[in-house]
Coordinates of N, CA and C in Angstrom, one line a residue:
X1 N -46.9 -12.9 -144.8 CA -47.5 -11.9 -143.8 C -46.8 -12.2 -142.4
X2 N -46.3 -10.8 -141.9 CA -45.6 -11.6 -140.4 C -46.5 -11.7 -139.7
X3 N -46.7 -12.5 -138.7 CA -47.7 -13.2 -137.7 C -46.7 -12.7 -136.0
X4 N -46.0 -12.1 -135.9 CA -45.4 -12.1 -134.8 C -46.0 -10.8 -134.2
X5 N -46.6 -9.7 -134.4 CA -47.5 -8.7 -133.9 C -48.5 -9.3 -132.9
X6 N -49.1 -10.7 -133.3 CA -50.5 -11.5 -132.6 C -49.1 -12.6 -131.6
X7 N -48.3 -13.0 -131.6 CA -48.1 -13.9 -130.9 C -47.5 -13.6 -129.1
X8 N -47.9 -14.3 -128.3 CA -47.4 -13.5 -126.9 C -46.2 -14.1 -126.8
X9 N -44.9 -13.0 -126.1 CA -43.9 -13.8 -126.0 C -44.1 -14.4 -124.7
X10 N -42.9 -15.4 -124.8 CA -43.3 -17.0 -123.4 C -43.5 -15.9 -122.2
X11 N -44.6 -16.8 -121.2 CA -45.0 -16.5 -120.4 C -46.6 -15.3 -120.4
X12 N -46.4 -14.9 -121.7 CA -47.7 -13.6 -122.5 C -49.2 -14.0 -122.2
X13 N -49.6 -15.3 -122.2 CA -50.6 -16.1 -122.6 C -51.8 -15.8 -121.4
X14 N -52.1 -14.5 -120.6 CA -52.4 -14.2 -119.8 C -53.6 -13.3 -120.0
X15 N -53.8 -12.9 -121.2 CA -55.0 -12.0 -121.4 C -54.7 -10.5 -120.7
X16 N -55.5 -9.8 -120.1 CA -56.0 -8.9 -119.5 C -55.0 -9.4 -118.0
X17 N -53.8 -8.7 -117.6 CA -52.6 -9.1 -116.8 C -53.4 -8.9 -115.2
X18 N -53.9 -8.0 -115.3 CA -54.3 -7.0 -113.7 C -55.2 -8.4 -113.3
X19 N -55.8 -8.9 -114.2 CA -57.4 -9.9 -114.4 C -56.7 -11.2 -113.9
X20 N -55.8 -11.4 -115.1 CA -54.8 -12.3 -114.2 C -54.6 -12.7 -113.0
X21 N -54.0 -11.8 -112.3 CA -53.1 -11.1 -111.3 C -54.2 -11.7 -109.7
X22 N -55.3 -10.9 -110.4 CA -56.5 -10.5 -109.2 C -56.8 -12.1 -109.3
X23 N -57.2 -12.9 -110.5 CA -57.8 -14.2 -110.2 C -56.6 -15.2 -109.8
X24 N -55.8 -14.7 -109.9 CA -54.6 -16.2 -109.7 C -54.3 -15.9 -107.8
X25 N -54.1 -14.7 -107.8 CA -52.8 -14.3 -106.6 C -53.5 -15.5 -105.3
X26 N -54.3 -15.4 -105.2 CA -54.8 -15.4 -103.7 C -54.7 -17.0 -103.8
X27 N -55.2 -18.1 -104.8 CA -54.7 -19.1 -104.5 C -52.9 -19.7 -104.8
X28 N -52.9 -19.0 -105.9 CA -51.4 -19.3 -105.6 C -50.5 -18.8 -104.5
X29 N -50.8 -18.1 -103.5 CA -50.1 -18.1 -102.6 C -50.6 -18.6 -101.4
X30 N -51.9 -19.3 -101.7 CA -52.1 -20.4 -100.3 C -51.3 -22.0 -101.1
X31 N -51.2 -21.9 -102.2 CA -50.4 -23.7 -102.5 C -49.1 -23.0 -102.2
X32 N -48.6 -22.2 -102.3 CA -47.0 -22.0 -102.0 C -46.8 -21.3 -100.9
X33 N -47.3 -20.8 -100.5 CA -46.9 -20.0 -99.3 C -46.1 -19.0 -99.3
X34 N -46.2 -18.3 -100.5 CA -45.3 -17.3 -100.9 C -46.0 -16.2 -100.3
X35 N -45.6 -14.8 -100.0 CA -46.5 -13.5 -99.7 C -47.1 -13.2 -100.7
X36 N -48.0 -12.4 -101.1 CA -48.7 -11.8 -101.5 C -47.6 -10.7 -102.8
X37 N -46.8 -10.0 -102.1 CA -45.8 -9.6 -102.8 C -45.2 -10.1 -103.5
X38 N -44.6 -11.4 -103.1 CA -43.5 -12.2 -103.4 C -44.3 -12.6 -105.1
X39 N -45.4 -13.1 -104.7 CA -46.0 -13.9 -105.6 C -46.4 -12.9 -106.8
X40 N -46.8 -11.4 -106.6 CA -47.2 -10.3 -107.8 C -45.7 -10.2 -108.3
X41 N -44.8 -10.2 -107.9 CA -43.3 -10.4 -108.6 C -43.4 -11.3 -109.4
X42 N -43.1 -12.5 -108.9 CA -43.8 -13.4 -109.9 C -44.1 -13.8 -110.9
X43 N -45.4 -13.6 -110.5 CA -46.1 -13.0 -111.7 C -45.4 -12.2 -112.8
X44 N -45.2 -10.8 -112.4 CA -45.2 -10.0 -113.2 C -43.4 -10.2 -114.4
X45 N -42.7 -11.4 -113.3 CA -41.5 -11.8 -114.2 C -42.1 -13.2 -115.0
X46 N -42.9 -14.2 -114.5 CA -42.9 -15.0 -115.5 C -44.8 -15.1 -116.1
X47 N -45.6 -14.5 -115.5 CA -46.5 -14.5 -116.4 C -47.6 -16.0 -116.6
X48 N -47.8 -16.6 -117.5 CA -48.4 -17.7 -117.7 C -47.3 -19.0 -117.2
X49 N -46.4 -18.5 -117.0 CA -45.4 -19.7 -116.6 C -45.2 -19.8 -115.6
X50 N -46.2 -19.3 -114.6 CA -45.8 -19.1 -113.2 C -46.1 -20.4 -112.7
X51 N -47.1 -21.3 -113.6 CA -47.2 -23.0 -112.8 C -46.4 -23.5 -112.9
X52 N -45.5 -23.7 -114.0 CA -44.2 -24.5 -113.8 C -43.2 -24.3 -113.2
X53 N -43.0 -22.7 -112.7 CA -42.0 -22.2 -111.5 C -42.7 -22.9 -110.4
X54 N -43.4 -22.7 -110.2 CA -44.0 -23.0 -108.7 C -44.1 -24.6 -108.7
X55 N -44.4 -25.4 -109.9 CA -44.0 -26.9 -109.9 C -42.6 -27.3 -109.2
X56 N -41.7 -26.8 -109.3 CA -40.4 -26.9 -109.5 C -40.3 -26.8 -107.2
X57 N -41.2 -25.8 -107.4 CA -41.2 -25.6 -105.5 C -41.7 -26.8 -105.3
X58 N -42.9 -27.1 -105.2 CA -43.7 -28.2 -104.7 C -42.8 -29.5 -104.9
X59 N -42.1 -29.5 -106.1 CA -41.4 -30.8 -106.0 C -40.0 -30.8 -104.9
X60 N -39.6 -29.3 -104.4 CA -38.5 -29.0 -104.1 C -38.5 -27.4 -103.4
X61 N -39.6 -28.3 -102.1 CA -40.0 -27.0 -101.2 C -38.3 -25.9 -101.1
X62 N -37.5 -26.4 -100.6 CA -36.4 -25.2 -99.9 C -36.3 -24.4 -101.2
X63 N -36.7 -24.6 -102.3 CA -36.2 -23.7 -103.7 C -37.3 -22.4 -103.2
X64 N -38.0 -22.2 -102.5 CA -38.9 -21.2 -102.3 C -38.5 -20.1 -101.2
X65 N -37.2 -20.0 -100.8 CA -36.8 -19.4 -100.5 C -35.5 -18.6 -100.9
X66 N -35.2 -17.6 -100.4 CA -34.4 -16.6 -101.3 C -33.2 -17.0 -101.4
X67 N -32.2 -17.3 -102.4 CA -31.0 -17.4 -102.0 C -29.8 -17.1 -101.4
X68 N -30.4 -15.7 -100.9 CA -29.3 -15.6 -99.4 C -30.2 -14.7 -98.9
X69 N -29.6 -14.1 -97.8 CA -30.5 -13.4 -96.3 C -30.4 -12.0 -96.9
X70 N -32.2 -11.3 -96.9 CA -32.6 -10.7 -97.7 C -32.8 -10.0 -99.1
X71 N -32.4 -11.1 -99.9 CA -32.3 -11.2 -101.6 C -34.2 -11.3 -101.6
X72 N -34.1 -10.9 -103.0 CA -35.6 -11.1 -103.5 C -35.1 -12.3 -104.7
X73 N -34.5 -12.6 -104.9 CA -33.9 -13.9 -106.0 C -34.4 -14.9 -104.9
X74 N -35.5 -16.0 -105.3 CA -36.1 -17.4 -104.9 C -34.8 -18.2 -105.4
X75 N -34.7 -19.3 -104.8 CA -33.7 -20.3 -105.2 C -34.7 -20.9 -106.5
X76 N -36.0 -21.1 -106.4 CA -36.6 -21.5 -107.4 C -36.8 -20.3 -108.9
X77 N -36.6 -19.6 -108.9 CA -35.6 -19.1 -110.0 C -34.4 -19.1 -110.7
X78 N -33.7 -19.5 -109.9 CA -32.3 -20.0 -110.2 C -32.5 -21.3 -111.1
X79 N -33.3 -22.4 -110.2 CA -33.6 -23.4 -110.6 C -34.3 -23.2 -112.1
X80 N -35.2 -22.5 -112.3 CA -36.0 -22.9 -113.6 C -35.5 -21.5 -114.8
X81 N -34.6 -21.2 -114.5 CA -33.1 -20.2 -115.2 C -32.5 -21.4 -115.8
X82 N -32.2 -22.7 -114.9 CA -31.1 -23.4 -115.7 C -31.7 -24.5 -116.2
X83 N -33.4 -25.3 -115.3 CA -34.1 -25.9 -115.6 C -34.4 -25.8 -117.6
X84 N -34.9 -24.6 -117.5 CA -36.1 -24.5 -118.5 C -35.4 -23.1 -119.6
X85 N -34.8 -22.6 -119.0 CA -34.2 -21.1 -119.7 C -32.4 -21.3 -119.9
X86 N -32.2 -22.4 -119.8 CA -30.7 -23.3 -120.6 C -29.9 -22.1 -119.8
X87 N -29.8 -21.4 -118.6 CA -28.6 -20.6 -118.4 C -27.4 -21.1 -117.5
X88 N -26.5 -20.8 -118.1 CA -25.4 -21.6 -117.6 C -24.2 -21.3 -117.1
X89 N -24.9 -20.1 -116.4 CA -23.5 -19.0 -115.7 C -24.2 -18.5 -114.2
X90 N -23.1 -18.0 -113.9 CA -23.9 -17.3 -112.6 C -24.3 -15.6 -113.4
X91 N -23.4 -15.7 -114.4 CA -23.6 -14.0 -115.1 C -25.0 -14.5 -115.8
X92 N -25.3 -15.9 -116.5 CA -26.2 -15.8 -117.3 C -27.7 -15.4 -116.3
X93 N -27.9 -16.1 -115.3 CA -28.8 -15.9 -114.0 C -29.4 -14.5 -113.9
X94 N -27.9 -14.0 -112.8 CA -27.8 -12.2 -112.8 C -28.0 -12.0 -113.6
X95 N -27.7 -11.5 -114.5 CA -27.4 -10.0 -115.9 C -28.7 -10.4 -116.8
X96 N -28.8 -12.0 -117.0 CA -29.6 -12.0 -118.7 C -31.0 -12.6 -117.4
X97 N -31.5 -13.3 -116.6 CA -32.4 -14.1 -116.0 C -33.2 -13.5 -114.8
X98 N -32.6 -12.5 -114.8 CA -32.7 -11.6 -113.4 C -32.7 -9.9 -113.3
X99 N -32.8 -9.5 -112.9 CA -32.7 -7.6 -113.3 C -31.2 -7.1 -111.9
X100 N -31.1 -8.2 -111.6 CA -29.9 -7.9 -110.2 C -28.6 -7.5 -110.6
X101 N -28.4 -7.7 -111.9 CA -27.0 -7.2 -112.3 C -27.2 -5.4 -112.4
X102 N -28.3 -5.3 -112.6 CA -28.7 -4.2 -112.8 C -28.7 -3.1 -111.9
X103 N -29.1 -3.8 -110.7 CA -29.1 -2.9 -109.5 C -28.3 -2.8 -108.6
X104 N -28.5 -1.8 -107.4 CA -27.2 -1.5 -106.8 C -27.0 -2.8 -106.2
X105 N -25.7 -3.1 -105.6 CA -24.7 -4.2 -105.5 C -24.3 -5.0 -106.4
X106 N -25.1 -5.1 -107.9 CA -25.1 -6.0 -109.0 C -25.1 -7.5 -108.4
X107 N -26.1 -8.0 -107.7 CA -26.4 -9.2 -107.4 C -24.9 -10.3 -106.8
X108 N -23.6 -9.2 -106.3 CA -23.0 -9.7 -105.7 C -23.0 -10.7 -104.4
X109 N -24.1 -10.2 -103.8 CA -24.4 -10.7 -102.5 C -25.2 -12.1 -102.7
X110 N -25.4 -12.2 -104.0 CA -26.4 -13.2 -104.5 C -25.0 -14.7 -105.3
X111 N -24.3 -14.0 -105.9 CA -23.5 -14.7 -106.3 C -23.1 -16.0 -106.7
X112 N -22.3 -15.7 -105.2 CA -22.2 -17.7 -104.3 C -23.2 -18.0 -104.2
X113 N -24.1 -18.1 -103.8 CA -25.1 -19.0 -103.6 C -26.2 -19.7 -104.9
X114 N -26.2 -18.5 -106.2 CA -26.4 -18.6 -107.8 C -25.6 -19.8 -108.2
X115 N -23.9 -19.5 -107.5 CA -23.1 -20.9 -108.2 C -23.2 -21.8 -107.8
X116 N -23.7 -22.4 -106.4 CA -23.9 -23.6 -105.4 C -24.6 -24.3 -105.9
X117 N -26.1 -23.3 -106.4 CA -27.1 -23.9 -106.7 C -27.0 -24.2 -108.3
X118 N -26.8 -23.0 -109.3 CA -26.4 -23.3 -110.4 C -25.7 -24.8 -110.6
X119 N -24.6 -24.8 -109.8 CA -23.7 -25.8 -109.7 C -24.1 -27.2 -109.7
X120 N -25.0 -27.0 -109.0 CA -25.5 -28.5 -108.5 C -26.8 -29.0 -109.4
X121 N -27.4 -28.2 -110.0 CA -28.4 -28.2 -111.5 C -27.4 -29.0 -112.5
X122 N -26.3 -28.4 -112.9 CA -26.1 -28.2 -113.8 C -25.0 -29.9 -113.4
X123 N -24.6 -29.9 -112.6 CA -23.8 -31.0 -112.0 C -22.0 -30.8 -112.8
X124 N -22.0 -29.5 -112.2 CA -20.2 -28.9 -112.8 C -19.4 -28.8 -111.2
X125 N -18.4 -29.1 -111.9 CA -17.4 -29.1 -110.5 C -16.8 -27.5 -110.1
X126 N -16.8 -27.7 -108.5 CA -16.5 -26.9 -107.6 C -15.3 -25.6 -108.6
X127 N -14.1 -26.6 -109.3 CA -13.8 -25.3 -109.8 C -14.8 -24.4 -110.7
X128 N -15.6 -24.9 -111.4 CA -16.0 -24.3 -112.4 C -16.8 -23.8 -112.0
X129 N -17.4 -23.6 -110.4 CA -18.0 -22.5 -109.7 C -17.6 -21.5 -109.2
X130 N -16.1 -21.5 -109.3 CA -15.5 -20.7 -109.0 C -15.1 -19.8 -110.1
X131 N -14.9 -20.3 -110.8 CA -14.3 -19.3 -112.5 C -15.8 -18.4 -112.5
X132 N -17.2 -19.1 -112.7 CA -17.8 -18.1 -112.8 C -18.2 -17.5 -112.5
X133 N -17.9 -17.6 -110.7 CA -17.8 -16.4 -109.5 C -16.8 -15.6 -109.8
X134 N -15.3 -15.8 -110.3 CA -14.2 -14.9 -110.7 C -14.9 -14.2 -111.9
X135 N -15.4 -14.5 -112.7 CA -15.5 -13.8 -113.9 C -16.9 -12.8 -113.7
X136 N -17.7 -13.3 -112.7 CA -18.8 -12.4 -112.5 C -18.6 -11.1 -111.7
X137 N -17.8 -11.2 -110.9 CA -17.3 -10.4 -109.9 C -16.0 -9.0 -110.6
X138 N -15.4 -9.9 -111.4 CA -14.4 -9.1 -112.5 C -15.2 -8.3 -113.7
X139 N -16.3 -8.3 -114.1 CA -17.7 -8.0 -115.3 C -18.0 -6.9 -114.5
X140 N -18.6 -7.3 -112.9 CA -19.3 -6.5 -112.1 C -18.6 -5.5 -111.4
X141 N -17.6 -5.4 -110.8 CA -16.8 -4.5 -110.4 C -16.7 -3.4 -111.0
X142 N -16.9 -2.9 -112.4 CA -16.5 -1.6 -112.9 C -18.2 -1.1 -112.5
X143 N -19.1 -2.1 -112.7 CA -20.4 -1.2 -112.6 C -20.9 -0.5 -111.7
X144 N -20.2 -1.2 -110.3 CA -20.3 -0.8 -109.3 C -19.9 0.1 -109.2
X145 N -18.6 0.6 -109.8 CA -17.9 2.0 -109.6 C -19.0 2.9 -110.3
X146 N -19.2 2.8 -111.4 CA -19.8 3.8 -112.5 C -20.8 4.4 -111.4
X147 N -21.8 3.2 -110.6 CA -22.8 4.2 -109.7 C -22.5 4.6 -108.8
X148 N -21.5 4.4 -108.1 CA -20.8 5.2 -107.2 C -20.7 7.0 -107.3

């Protein structure tokens, strides 16, 4: 009998989400200091996993801010992308970890700062932050065109 109809995928373990949402928001964003917005994002990307994202801040407040000037990508996403979700590209982040490849600019503006930090998780050298900036930017470039 398959059993995977009843099981929540990671992060699922939440019941009734809105219920969730209403009983979590307001203290989790007095222990982090995230907005109110920031934090129903959140939410709504990692679900019952949101303590161990937000572990990851408390141990390592600067991760709670965005990775470049006006991105909605937290550094502490990045972080628990390569932490906890094995990704190991700046494409794996963007495209598969993130919805930014998706959108307009395709998380270009996000990039460099994906590889710095990627980079320094993963403890790979400066060239190899660079190939996966060449190779992300060479992927992304046609998509940009298409919405053009």
């Amino acid at each position: 009998e398959c059993r995977t109809d009843r099981l929540p995928l990671p992060g699922g373990q939440t019941g009734d989400f809105d219920r969730y949402v209403q009983d979590r928001l307001a203290a989790l964003c007095g222990r982090s200091g995230l907005s109110p917005r920031v934090m129903e994002r959140l939410l709504g990307l990692y679900g019952s996993r949101i303590d161990q994202v937000l572990a990851l801040g408390r141990r390592e407040p600067g991760l709670l801010a965005p990775v470049s000037p006006g991105s909605e990508l937290l550094g502490v996403q990045v972080a628990y992308a390569a932490d906890y979700e094995l990704a190991r590209t700046v494409e794996d982040v963007l495209r598969r970890r993130s919805s930014l490849a998706l959108e307009e600019g395709c998380g270009l503006a996000e990039a460099e700062a994906v590889a710095e930090l990627l980079g320094e998780r993963l403890q790979v050298e400066a060239s190899q932050r660079q190939e996966w900036l060449r190779h992300y930017r060479s992927v992304s470039h046609g998509q940009g065109k298409e919405r053009a």
